Coordinates of C-alpha atoms in Angstrom, one line a residue:
Chain A
M1 CA 10.3 8.6 -17.2
P2 CA 9.4 11.7 -19.5
S3 CA 8.4 13.4 -17.0
P4 CA 11.0 15.6 -16.3
A5 CA 10.6 16.5 -12.2
L6 CA 12.4 13.3 -12.0
G7 CA 9.0 12.5 -9.6
S8 CA 10.3 14.3 -7.7
Q9 CA 6.7 16.4 -7.7
P10 CA 4.3 15.3 -9.9
P11 CA 3.0 19.2 -11.3
E12 CA 1.0 21.9 -10.1
D13 CA -2.5 21.5 -12.0
I14 CA -2.1 17.7 -10.8
T15 CA -1.8 18.2 -8.0
A16 CA -5.0 21.1 -7.6
G17 CA -7.9 19.1 -8.6
R18 CA -6.0 15.7 -6.4
R19 CA -9.5 16.3 -3.7
R20 CA -12.3 16.5 -6.7
T21 CA -11.1 12.6 -8.1
E22 CA -11.0 11.2 -4.2
L23 CA -14.3 12.3 -4.1
S24 CA -15.6 10.9 -7.7
M25 CA -13.8 7.6 -6.5
L26 CA -15.4 8.0 -3.1
M27 CA -18.9 7.9 -4.4
F28 CA -18.6 5.3 -6.9
A29 CA -17.4 2.7 -4.3
F30 CA -20.7 4.2 -2.1
A31 CA -22.4 3.6 -5.1
I32 CA -20.1 0.0 -5.5
V33 CA -21.8 -1.2 -1.6
A34 CA -25.3 -0.1 -2.1
F35 CA -25.3 -2.1 -5.7
A36 CA -23.5 -4.3 -3.5
F37 CA -26.3 -4.3 -0.1
A38 CA -29.3 -4.1 -2.6
S39 CA -28.5 -7.1 -4.4
T40 CA -27.8 -9.5 -0.8
A41 CA -31.4 -8.5 -0.3
F42 CA -33.1 -8.9 -3.3
S43 CA -31.2 -12.2 -2.9
L44 CA -32.2 -13.2 1.0
K45 CA -35.7 -13.1 2.3
G46 CA -37.8 -10.9 5.2
Q47 CA -35.5 -7.8 4.5
R48 CA -36.4 -4.6 4.9
L49 CA -35.3 -1.5 3.3
S50 CA -35.5 0.7 5.5
T51 CA -31.7 -1.5 7.3
F52 CA -30.3 -0.7 3.8
V53 CA -31.3 2.8 3.7
A54 CA -29.4 3.4 7.3
I55 CA -26.7 1.4 7.2
M56 CA -25.5 3.2 4.2
I57 CA -26.4 6.2 5.3
A58 CA -23.6 5.3 8.0
F59 CA -21.9 4.9 5.8
I60 CA -21.6 7.2 3.3
A61 CA -21.4 9.4 7.1
I62 CA -18.6 8.8 8.1
M63 CA -17.0 7.8 5.0
I64 CA -17.5 11.7 3.8
G65 CA -16.5 12.5 7.2
A66 CA -13.3 11.3 6.4
H67 CA -13.4 12.9 3.5
L68 CA -13.5 15.8 4.5
A69 CA -10.7 15.5 7.4
V70 CA -7.5 14.8 4.5
R71 CA -9.2 17.9 2.6
R72 CA -8.5 20.3 5.5
W73 CA -5.4 18.2 7.4
A74 CA -3.7 16.8 4.3
P75 CA -5.1 19.1 0.6
Y76 CA -2.2 16.6 -0.8
A77 CA -2.3 13.3 0.1
D78 CA -2.4 10.5 -2.6
P79 CA -6.5 10.7 -3.7
L80 CA -6.5 6.3 -4.3
L81 CA -6.0 5.5 -0.5
L82 CA -8.7 6.5 0.6
P83 CA -11.4 5.3 -1.7
L84 CA -9.8 1.9 -1.7
A85 CA -9.9 1.2 1.4
A86 CA -13.3 2.9 1.9
I87 CA -15.2 -0.4 -0.5
L88 CA -13.0 -2.5 1.6
N89 CA -14.8 -2.3 5.1
G90 CA -18.2 -1.5 2.4
L91 CA -18.0 -4.7 0.9
G92 CA -16.6 -6.5 4.6
L93 CA -19.9 -4.8 6.0
V94 CA -22.0 -5.9 3.2
M95 CA -20.3 -9.2 3.2
I96 CA -20.5 -9.8 7.4
Y97 CA -24.2 -8.1 6.9
R98 CA -24.8 -10.9 4.2
L99 CA -24.0 -13.8 7.7
H100 CA -25.7 -12.4 10.1
E101 CA -28.7 -12.8 8.0
A102 CA -28.0 -17.0 7.6
G103 CA -30.8 -19.3 9.8
R104 CA -33.0 -15.3 9.9
N105 CA -35.9 -14.6 8.7
G106 CA -36.8 -18.0 6.7
N107 CA -33.0 -17.2 5.2
A108 CA -31.4 -20.6 4.4
G109 CA -28.4 -21.4 7.6
P110 CA -26.6 -23.6 9.4
V111 CA -29.2 -25.9 11.4
S112 CA -28.0 -25.8 15.5
T113 CA -29.1 -29.7 16.2
A114 CA -28.7 -31.3 19.3
G115 CA -25.8 -33.9 19.0
N116 CA -24.6 -31.2 16.4
T117 CA -19.9 -30.9 17.8
I118 CA -19.2 -29.3 14.2
P119 CA -18.8 -25.8 15.2
I120 CA -21.4 -23.6 13.0
T121 CA -21.8 -19.5 11.8
T122 CA -24.1 -17.5 14.0
L123 CA -22.9 -13.8 13.9
S124 CA -25.3 -11.7 16.7
S125 CA -28.0 -9.7 15.8
S126 CA -25.7 -6.6 16.5
A127 CA -23.0 -7.2 14.9
V128 CA -23.2 -5.8 12.0
T129 CA -24.2 -2.4 14.1
L130 CA -21.3 -3.7 15.9
Q131 CA -18.8 -3.7 12.5
I132 CA -20.3 0.3 11.5
V133 CA -19.6 1.7 15.4
Y134 CA -16.0 0.7 14.8
T135 CA -15.9 1.6 11.8
V136 CA -16.5 5.2 12.9
L137 CA -13.5 4.0 15.5
G138 CA -11.1 3.3 12.9
I139 CA -12.1 7.2 11.0
G140 CA -11.9 8.5 14.6
C141 CA -8.1 7.9 14.9
F142 CA -8.2 8.4 11.1
V143 CA -9.1 12.1 11.8
A144 CA -7.0 12.3 14.5
F145 CA -3.4 11.1 13.5
L146 CA -4.8 13.3 10.3
V147 CA -4.9 16.7 13.3
F148 CA -2.2 16.4 15.9
V149 CA 0.6 14.2 13.4
K150 CA 1.0 17.2 11.2
E151 CA 5.0 16.3 10.1
P152 CA 5.6 12.3 10.2
R153 CA 9.5 13.1 11.1
V154 CA 7.8 13.5 14.6
L155 CA 6.7 9.9 15.0
Q156 CA 10.6 9.6 14.8
R157 CA 11.2 10.4 18.6
Y158 CA 9.4 8.9 19.7
T159 CA 11.0 5.9 18.5
Y160 CA 12.3 3.2 21.0
L161 CA 9.3 4.5 23.5
L162 CA 6.6 3.0 19.9
G163 CA 9.2 0.1 20.2
L164 CA 8.5 -1.1 23.9
V165 CA 5.0 0.2 23.2
G166 CA 4.8 -2.7 20.4
V167 CA 7.2 -5.5 22.2
F168 CA 4.4 -4.8 25.3
L169 CA 1.6 -5.0 23.7
I170 CA 3.0 -8.1 21.8
A171 CA 4.0 -10.3 24.8
L172 CA 0.3 -9.3 27.2
P173 CA -1.4 -12.4 25.8
A174 CA 1.1 -14.5 26.6
F175 CA 0.9 -14.0 30.3
L176 CA -2.6 -13.2 31.3
P177 CA -4.4 -16.7 32.0
S178 CA -6.6 -18.4 29.6
S179 CA -9.3 -17.1 30.4
I180 CA -8.9 -13.4 29.2
S181 CA -6.3 -14.3 26.4
G182 CA -7.4 -17.2 24.7
V183 CA -10.0 -17.6 21.7
A184 CA -12.1 -19.8 22.8
G185 CA -11.3 -23.5 20.5
T186 CA -8.4 -22.6 18.2
G187 CA -5.7 -22.5 21.3
A188 CA -4.3 -19.1 21.0
K189 CA -3.4 -17.0 23.5
I190 CA -3.4 -13.2 21.2
Q191 CA -6.3 -11.7 22.6
I192 CA -7.9 -9.9 26.2
S193 CA -11.4 -9.8 26.9
L194 CA -12.4 -8.0 29.4
G195 CA -15.8 -7.6 30.9
G196 CA -17.3 -8.8 27.1
F197 CA -14.9 -6.7 25.1
T198 CA -11.7 -7.8 23.5
I199 CA -9.3 -6.5 21.7
Q200 CA -5.9 -7.9 20.2
P201 CA -3.4 -5.9 20.9
E202 CA -1.5 -7.7 18.4
E203 CA -3.4 -5.8 15.5
F204 CA -2.0 -2.1 16.8
A205 CA 1.5 -3.9 18.3
K206 CA 2.4 -4.6 14.1
L207 CA 2.7 -0.4 13.6
A208 CA 4.1 0.3 16.2
L209 CA 6.4 -1.9 15.7
A210 CA 6.7 -0.8 12.4
A211 CA 7.9 2.6 13.2
F212 CA 10.5 1.4 16.1
F213 CA 12.0 -0.2 13.2
A214 CA 11.8 2.2 10.8
G215 CA 13.3 4.7 12.9
Y216 CA 16.5 2.2 14.3
L217 CA 17.4 1.1 10.9
V218 CA 17.7 5.5 10.2
A219 CA 19.8 5.0 13.0
K220 CA 22.3 1.9 12.1
R221 CA 21.3 1.0 7.6
D222 CA 25.8 2.1 7.2
V223 CA 26.9 0.1 9.6
L224 CA 24.1 -3.0 8.5
S225 CA 25.8 -1.8 4.6
L226 CA 28.7 -1.0 4.9
A227 CA 30.8 -2.9 6.8
G228 CA 30.6 -7.1 6.5
R229 CA 32.9 -9.3 3.9
R230 CA 31.9 -11.1 0.7
V231 CA 31.0 -14.4 0.9
L232 CA 29.7 -16.5 -2.2
G233 CA 28.5 -13.8 -4.5
V234 CA 26.0 -12.1 -1.3
D235 CA 27.7 -10.0 0.8
L236 CA 27.5 -11.1 4.5
P237 CA 26.7 -8.3 7.2
R238 CA 29.8 -9.1 10.3
G239 CA 27.8 -11.0 12.6
R240 CA 27.5 -8.6 15.9
D241 CA 26.2 -6.8 12.9
L242 CA 23.5 -9.8 13.1
G243 CA 22.3 -9.3 16.9
P244 CA 19.1 -7.2 16.4
I245 CA 18.5 -9.7 13.0
A246 CA 18.7 -12.3 15.7
L247 CA 16.8 -10.9 18.8
I248 CA 13.7 -9.6 16.3
W249 CA 13.7 -13.8 14.9
L250 CA 14.2 -14.8 19.0
A251 CA 10.7 -12.8 19.3
S252 CA 8.9 -14.5 16.6
L253 CA 10.1 -17.5 18.0
L254 CA 8.8 -16.8 21.2
L255 CA 5.5 -16.5 19.6
L256 CA 4.8 -19.1 17.4
V257 CA 5.6 -21.3 20.3
F258 CA 4.0 -19.3 23.8
E259 CA 0.6 -17.5 21.3
S260 CA 0.2 -20.7 19.0
D261 CA 0.2 -17.5 16.5
I262 CA 1.8 -18.1 13.7
G263 CA -0.3 -15.6 11.3
T264 CA 1.6 -13.3 13.7
S265 CA 5.0 -13.8 13.8
A266 CA 4.7 -14.0 10.3
V267 CA 4.6 -10.8 9.1
F268 CA 6.3 -9.4 12.2
M269 CA 9.2 -11.6 11.4
G270 CA 8.7 -10.3 7.2
L271 CA 8.9 -6.8 8.2
F272 CA 11.8 -6.7 10.0
V273 CA 12.9 -8.5 6.9
A274 CA 11.3 -6.4 4.2
M275 CA 12.8 -2.6 6.8
I276 CA 16.3 -4.1 6.9
Y277 CA 15.8 -4.7 3.5
I278 CA 14.8 -1.8 1.4
A279 CA 17.5 0.2 4.7
T280 CA 20.4 -1.5 3.5
S281 CA 19.8 -3.1 -0.1
R282 CA 21.7 -5.9 0.8
T283 CA 19.7 -9.0 -0.5
S284 CA 21.6 -10.7 1.7
W285 CA 19.4 -10.1 4.8
L286 CA 16.1 -10.9 2.6
L287 CA 18.1 -14.6 2.3
I288 CA 19.4 -14.7 6.0
G289 CA 16.0 -14.2 7.5
F290 CA 13.8 -16.1 5.7
I291 CA 15.8 -19.2 6.1
S292 CA 15.9 -19.3 9.1
F293 CA 12.6 -18.1 9.7
I294 CA 12.0 -21.3 7.8
G295 CA 14.2 -23.2 9.9
G296 CA 12.4 -22.0 12.7
A297 CA 9.3 -22.7 11.7
F298 CA 9.9 -26.1 11.2
L299 CA 11.6 -26.6 13.8
A300 CA 8.9 -26.0 16.0
A301 CA 6.1 -27.8 14.3
K302 CA 9.1 -30.4 15.4
L303 CA 9.2 -30.1 19.1
F304 CA 5.8 -28.4 19.7
S305 CA 2.2 -31.1 18.7
H306 CA -0.3 -27.7 18.2
V307 CA 2.0 -25.4 15.3
G308 CA 2.8 -29.3 14.2
L309 CA -1.5 -29.8 13.5
R310 CA -1.1 -26.8 11.3
F311 CA 0.9 -28.3 8.5
S312 CA -1.2 -31.2 8.8
V313 CA -4.1 -29.6 7.7
W314 CA -2.1 -28.1 5.7
L315 CA -0.2 -30.5 4.1
H316 CA -3.0 -33.6 4.2
P317 CA -6.9 -31.4 4.6
F318 CA -8.2 -34.7 2.7
S319 CA -6.4 -37.4 5.0
T320 CA -9.5 -39.3 7.7
Q321 CA -7.3 -38.4 10.5
N322 CA -7.5 -34.9 10.2
L323 CA -11.4 -34.2 8.4
I324 CA -13.3 -37.0 9.8
D325 CA -11.8 -37.9 13.8
Y326 CA -12.6 -35.8 16.3
P327 CA -11.8 -33.3 17.2
Q328 CA -11.7 -33.1 12.7
P329 CA -9.2 -30.3 13.1
S330 CA -9.0 -29.5 8.9
Y331 CA -12.4 -29.2 9.6
Q332 CA -12.9 -25.0 8.5
T333 CA -10.1 -25.1 5.6
V334 CA -11.5 -27.6 3.1
Q335 CA -15.0 -26.4 3.5
G336 CA -13.3 -22.9 2.8
L337 CA -12.3 -24.3 -0.4
Y338 CA -15.4 -26.6 -0.3
G339 CA -17.1 -22.9 -0.7
M340 CA -14.7 -21.3 -3.1
A341 CA -15.1 -23.9 -5.3
N342 CA -19.4 -23.7 -5.3
G343 CA -18.5 -20.2 -6.5
G344 CA -16.3 -20.7 -9.2
L345 CA -15.1 -18.1 -11.6
L346 CA -18.5 -15.9 -11.9
G347 CA -19.8 -17.3 -7.9
R348 CA -22.8 -17.5 -6.8
G349 CA -25.1 -14.3 -6.2
L350 CA -24.5 -12.2 -2.8
G351 CA -27.2 -14.2 -0.1
N352 CA -26.9 -17.8 -2.8
G353 CA -23.4 -19.0 -1.6
L354 CA -23.6 -21.5 2.1
P355 CA -20.5 -19.5 3.2
Y356 CA -22.0 -19.7 6.4
W357 CA -21.5 -23.2 6.7
T358 CA -17.2 -22.5 7.2
P359 CA -16.6 -22.4 10.4
L360 CA -15.5 -18.3 11.5
V361 CA -16.0 -17.6 8.0
Q362 CA -17.2 -13.8 9.1
S363 CA -12.9 -13.3 10.4
D364 CA -10.5 -15.1 9.3
F365 CA -12.4 -17.0 7.1
I366 CA -14.0 -14.1 5.0
F367 CA -12.3 -14.4 1.9
T368 CA -13.3 -17.9 1.3
A369 CA -17.1 -15.9 2.0
F370 CA -16.5 -13.3 -0.9
G371 CA -15.3 -16.8 -3.2
E372 CA -18.1 -18.1 -3.3
E373 CA -21.1 -15.1 -3.5
L374 CA -18.1 -13.1 -6.1
G375 CA -15.9 -16.2 -7.6
L376 CA -12.4 -16.1 -8.8
A377 CA -12.8 -11.9 -11.1
G378 CA -14.7 -10.7 -7.7
V379 CA -11.6 -11.7 -5.0
M380 CA -9.4 -11.2 -7.7
A381 CA -10.5 -7.3 -7.4
L382 CA -10.8 -7.2 -4.1
L383 CA -6.8 -8.6 -4.8
L384 CA -6.2 -6.0 -7.4
V385 CA -7.6 -3.4 -4.6
Y386 CA -5.0 -4.4 -2.6
G387 CA -2.7 -4.3 -5.1
L388 CA -3.2 -1.1 -5.4
I389 CA -3.6 0.6 -2.0
V390 CA 0.2 -1.3 -1.1
Q391 CA 0.5 0.0 -4.5
R392 CA 0.6 4.2 -3.7
G393 CA 2.1 3.1 -0.4
L394 CA 5.7 2.1 -2.2
R395 CA 4.8 5.5 -4.5
T396 CA 5.0 7.3 -1.6
A397 CA 8.0 5.6 -0.4
V398 CA 9.6 6.5 -3.9
M399 CA 8.0 10.7 -3.8
I400 CA 9.3 11.1 -0.4
K401 CA 12.7 12.0 1.0
D402 CA 13.3 11.7 4.4
P403 CA 14.9 7.7 5.3
Y404 CA 13.2 7.6 7.8
S405 CA 9.1 8.8 6.2
K406 CA 10.4 6.1 3.2
L407 CA 11.1 2.8 5.3
L408 CA 7.8 3.7 8.1
A409 CA 5.7 3.4 3.9
G410 CA 7.7 1.1 2.2
G411 CA 7.2 -0.8 6.0
L412 CA 4.1 -0.7 6.1
S413 CA 2.9 -1.2 2.2
F414 CA 4.6 -4.5 2.7
M415 CA 3.1 -5.0 5.9
L416 CA -0.4 -5.4 4.2
A417 CA 0.7 -6.6 1.0
L418 CA 2.5 -9.0 3.5
Q419 CA -0.9 -9.8 5.8
V420 CA -3.2 -10.2 2.6
F421 CA -0.8 -13.2 2.1
V422 CA -0.7 -14.7 5.1
I423 CA -4.1 -14.9 5.4
V424 CA -5.3 -15.6 1.5
G425 CA -2.7 -17.9 1.4
G426 CA -3.6 -19.4 4.5
V427 CA -7.7 -20.3 3.1
T428 CA -6.8 -20.9 -0.3
R429 CA -4.1 -23.8 1.1
L430 CA -0.5 -21.5 -0.4
I431 CA 0.7 -21.7 3.5
P432 CA 0.0 -23.2 6.7
L433 CA -3.3 -21.4 7.5
T434 CA -2.5 -19.2 10.8
G435 CA -5.3 -16.7 11.9
I436 CA -5.3 -13.1 10.9
T437 CA -7.7 -11.6 9.8
T438 CA -8.1 -10.0 6.0
P439 CA -7.4 -5.9 6.2
F440 CA -10.9 -3.3 6.1
L441 CA -12.9 -7.2 5.6
S442 CA -13.2 -9.7 8.3
Q443 CA -15.7 -8.8 11.8
G444 CA -13.2 -7.2 14.8
G445 CA -12.6 -3.8 16.2
S446 CA -8.9 -3.6 16.8
S447 CA -8.2 -5.1 12.9
L448 CA -10.9 -2.9 11.0
V449 CA -9.0 0.1 14.1
A450 CA -5.7 -0.1 13.6
S451 CA -5.9 -1.5 9.1
W452 CA -7.3 2.5 8.8
V453 CA -5.1 4.0 11.4
L454 CA -2.0 2.2 8.9
I455 CA -3.6 4.0 6.2
A456 CA -3.8 7.3 8.6
V457 CA -0.2 6.5 7.8
L458 CA 0.2 6.2 4.0
V459 CA -2.1 9.3 3.6
R460 CA 0.0 11.8 6.4
L461 CA 2.9 10.1 4.9
S462 CA 1.2 10.7 0.8
D463 CA 0.8 14.1 2.2
T464 CA 4.5 15.2 2.4
A465 CA 5.7 13.8 0.0
R466 CA 3.0 15.0 -3.1
R467 CA 3.4 18.1 -1.6
P468 CA 4.6 21.5 -3.6
P469 CA 8.3 22.8 -2.4
P470 CA 8.2 26.6 -1.3
R471 CA 7.6 28.9 -4.1
P472 CA 11.2 31.3 -4.8
I473 CA 9.9 34.4 -4.3
Q474 CA 13.1 36.2 -6.1
E475 CA 13.9 34.4 -8.4
E476 CA 18.3 34.4 -9.2
G477 CA 20.9 34.7 -6.6
L478 CA 21.9 31.3 -4.5
T479 CA 20.4 32.6 -1.0
Q480 CA 16.6 32.2 -1.8
V481 CA 14.0 33.3 0.3
V482 CA 10.7 31.7 0.1
S483 CA 7.6 31.5 1.8
V484 CA 6.2 29.3 4.3
K485 CA 3.0 28.4 4.9
Chain B
M1 CA -36.5 -15.7 -7.8
N2 CA -35.8 -16.0 -11.8
A3 CA -32.9 -17.6 -12.0
L4 CA -32.0 -14.7 -14.6
T5 CA -32.1 -11.6 -13.3
L6 CA -30.7 -13.2 -11.1
T7 CA -27.3 -13.9 -12.8
L8 CA -27.7 -10.7 -14.5
I9 CA -27.0 -9.0 -11.2
R10 CA -24.5 -11.5 -10.5
V11 CA -22.4 -10.4 -13.6
A12 CA -23.5 -6.6 -13.7
F13 CA -22.1 -7.0 -9.9
L14 CA -18.6 -8.2 -10.6
A15 CA -18.2 -6.4 -13.5
V16 CA -18.2 -2.2 -12.4
L17 CA -17.1 -3.9 -9.5
W18 CA -14.1 -4.2 -12.3
L19 CA -14.5 -0.8 -13.4
F20 CA -14.2 0.8 -10.0
V21 CA -11.4 -0.8 -10.3
I22 CA -9.8 0.2 -13.3
A23 CA -11.5 3.7 -12.5
A24 CA -8.3 3.7 -10.0
I25 CA -5.6 2.5 -12.1
G26 CA -6.6 5.1 -14.8
V27 CA -6.0 7.8 -11.4
V28 CA -2.5 5.7 -11.0
R29 CA -1.8 6.6 -14.5
T30 CA -2.8 10.1 -14.6
D31 CA -0.4 10.1 -12.2
L32 CA 2.1 8.9 -13.4
F33 CA 2.2 10.1 -16.8
G34 CA -0.3 13.7 -16.1
T35 CA -3.3 14.4 -17.6
T36 CA -3.6 12.9 -21.1
A37 CA -2.0 14.8 -23.7
K38 CA -5.5 15.3 -24.9
A39 CA -7.0 16.9 -21.9
R40 CA -3.9 18.9 -21.2
R41 CA -4.9 20.4 -25.1
A42 CA -7.9 20.5 -24.8
R43 CA -7.8 22.4 -22.1
S44 CA -4.8 25.4 -23.3
R45 CA -6.8 25.2 -26.0
P46 CA -9.2 28.7 -26.5
P47 CA -12.0 28.0 -28.0
Q48 CA -11.4 29.1 -31.8
R49 CA -10.9 26.0 -32.8
Q50 CA -7.8 26.7 -35.4
P51 CA -6.8 30.3 -35.1
Q52 CA -4.2 31.5 -37.5
R53 CA -0.9 28.9 -37.3
P54 CA 1.7 30.1 -35.1
P55 CA 5.0 30.8 -36.9
R56 CA 6.2 26.6 -38.5
Q57 CA 9.1 26.6 -35.8
P58 CA 11.6 24.3 -37.5
R59 CA 10.7 20.7 -38.1
P60 CA 12.4 18.6 -36.6
G61 CA 14.8 17.8 -38.9
R62 CA 18.0 15.2 -39.9
G63 CA 19.6 18.1 -37.6
T64 CA 18.4 19.3 -34.6
P65 CA 18.8 16.7 -31.7
R66 CA 15.4 15.5 -30.1
F67 CA 16.2 14.4 -26.7
L68 CA 18.0 15.4 -23.1
V69 CA 20.4 11.8 -22.3
V70 CA 22.4 11.5 -19.3
T71 CA 24.9 8.2 -20.5
E72 CA 26.1 8.1 -17.0
G73 CA 25.8 8.6 -13.9
G74 CA 23.2 8.3 -10.9
L75 CA 20.9 8.9 -13.4
S76 CA 22.0 6.8 -16.1
G77 CA 19.7 6.6 -19.5
L78 CA 16.8 8.7 -18.3
S79 CA 16.5 11.4 -20.9
I80 CA 14.3 14.7 -21.5
D81 CA 12.5 15.9 -24.6
L82 CA 13.6 18.7 -25.7
T83 CA 11.4 20.8 -26.0
D84 CA 11.4 25.1 -26.7
Q85 CA 12.3 25.6 -22.9
Q86 CA 15.9 26.1 -20.9
I87 CA 16.6 22.4 -18.6
T88 CA 18.1 23.3 -16.2
L89 CA 20.2 21.1 -14.0
G90 CA 21.7 21.1 -11.0
R91 CA 20.8 19.6 -7.4
A92 CA 18.3 21.6 -6.0
N93 CA 14.7 21.7 -6.1
D94 CA 13.8 23.4 -8.6
A95 CA 15.7 22.9 -11.0
T96 CA 14.2 20.5 -14.2
L97 CA 17.3 17.6 -14.1
V98 CA 17.3 17.0 -10.5
L99 CA 21.5 15.4 -9.9
N100 CA 21.8 13.2 -7.5
D101 CA 25.8 14.3 -8.1
D102 CA 28.1 14.6 -4.9
Y103 CA 30.5 16.2 -7.0
A104 CA 27.1 19.2 -8.4
S105 CA 26.3 22.6 -6.7
S106 CA 22.9 22.8 -6.9
R107 CA 22.6 25.4 -9.7
H108 CA 24.5 24.1 -11.4
A109 CA 24.2 24.3 -15.1
R110 CA 21.7 25.4 -17.9
I111 CA 21.6 24.7 -21.0
F112 CA 19.3 26.9 -23.5
P113 CA 17.6 27.0 -27.2
Q114 CA 18.9 30.0 -29.3
D115 CA 19.0 30.4 -32.7
G116 CA 18.3 26.8 -33.3
Q117 CA 21.0 25.6 -31.6
W118 CA 21.6 24.7 -28.3
I119 CA 23.5 26.8 -25.5
V120 CA 24.5 25.2 -22.3
E121 CA 26.3 27.9 -19.8
D122 CA 27.6 27.4 -16.7
L123 CA 26.0 29.0 -13.8
G124 CA 28.9 29.8 -11.6
S125 CA 29.4 26.3 -10.2
T126 CA 32.3 24.7 -7.5
N127 CA 33.3 21.9 -9.9
G128 CA 32.3 23.2 -13.9
T129 CA 30.8 22.4 -16.0
Y130 CA 33.0 20.0 -19.3
L131 CA 31.6 20.2 -22.8
D132 CA 34.0 16.8 -24.0
R133 CA 37.4 17.8 -22.4
Q134 CA 37.1 22.4 -22.7
K135 CA 36.2 24.0 -19.6
V136 CA 33.1 25.7 -20.2
T137 CA 33.6 29.2 -19.4
R138 CA 30.9 31.7 -21.4
P139 CA 27.5 30.2 -23.4
T140 CA 29.5 27.2 -25.6
P141 CA 26.3 25.8 -28.4
V142 CA 26.7 22.0 -28.0
P143 CA 27.0 19.8 -31.2
M144 CA 25.0 16.6 -31.1
G145 CA 26.4 14.1 -29.2
V146 CA 29.7 15.9 -28.3
P147 CA 29.4 14.1 -24.4
I148 CA 28.5 17.7 -21.3
R149 CA 30.2 16.4 -17.8
I150 CA 29.1 17.4 -14.8
G151 CA 29.7 16.0 -11.9
K152 CA 29.9 12.3 -12.0
T153 CA 27.4 12.2 -14.9
V154 CA 27.2 12.7 -18.0
L155 CA 25.5 14.0 -20.6
E156 CA 24.3 14.1 -24.4
L157 CA 21.9 15.4 -27.4
R158 CA 20.2 13.2 -29.4
R159 CA 18.4 13.0 -32.3

């Protein structure tokens, strides 16, 4: 490391100009989103300029608001987190606009005929407006978090409360009747819909649980990392210390079985294992966590048919039984794969593909829509943007001194990475497909708002990590007088 | 719609998207390594481009150490460029080299250049500073390659 400050704080002259960097990156992001809108409008028929201008003005106003809030309440924060999240959010808006135009205004789109049993994607005419409202809500929560949580350690006081809230939110849909909590056509019970308004509590539960794990592990990490014995070159923890991880394992399997929500259960389990590993730096936890989750998932696949079906679709998507016979369980996966194949290396161009043939393309499968219209080159750039957000988060975790904040930053960044891995791995058939949202891109309010809260926590943590230490007023001696702002 | 225009638009969009990613990586880079040496020089240099050269520093020749290298302890492997600034060592946040060592004091010792030599001085530490096996009681010149021990950390000057 060339800097003599040893990664504790960057030198002052660098910190000072960071907000200007953030603003210029944000401007760059606006330009790209505007370009994306223009390119979409160019390819689609019957577009009005005023619509795009209105959407762009709304988007820019929201993000500038967020930027001003960061200037005011988190002046030392990392300059990349906001622009990176903003560009994903903006491209998500473009894609939702594009999908919502399919079949309207003389554009090509899915034709629904009377005998058609294939679920096709048609978005309601208010989809784009709604997504903008969700963006406003997300940025509202982002700003509120920065205003009300000045010091990340405040969250540590509410460790067990947050844990209870998280478990409650995750378990709630399982106890509600399917008419309220079921997602039509998937058999999953992950949402609460009342009076036309739907929220997915798990999105918020994940954040609450990350905060709970951080608090719990800070308290328990010594006993988890020191006690134990060595077997076959691996440090095994004591039996009684395995209790909590066993409990989490059981909870995630229950989630799998009762809510049929493999994605969230994997994210949930992965988050805990990663955080326990960060806290103790013992590889054995990774092994224990990974092996037990794989074992549990295979057991569940054998015992419960709906879980087994996911595995069958993953392994044999093109078999007659899965693709041709009613109800065609692998139809969605295969359409997504064909979509990406249609895109190839450089994509068909925004507005020129046929992404609407994939069911649920606006939420779970939005990544295949990007794959079709932007091609491999485009989705690689998107993945790198996610990677950079994760890198900034992990960098914050390295820089920050307080162990609770360290764990929280590490855990949240890992969770984002894992979520992207699970859904992108799912649609590309690397791992069994599980229905979770793609952060920032997918249509849906809960996911967008929760993702913005995640970014807010990371911004707050990075602000704390990069805040320069108070300057000593008098230089010599062991007792220092410092000015505290 | 002209197929060529469409192709151009879509390739241009991808190019701009990648430019964004590269710009972001540039910001990460600035964050890790500071502003580039060129930019910093340009900023700090006054407008007149060729002032009379400051009296030439003796070039780092055979006998002049250029790095302070940590050879043992938690920071083992780390090396610091020696400039004409003093280097403070200790557990305090404002030390040049923040030691993560339970046996070091907050302001443990400093190493500073004088007449072409590097001098180590103990700053009243609890556990003392050792140059090779000798306890440092007053400012002492440090020969190259001789270990300076502070708690569990061992440092030495290298070319």
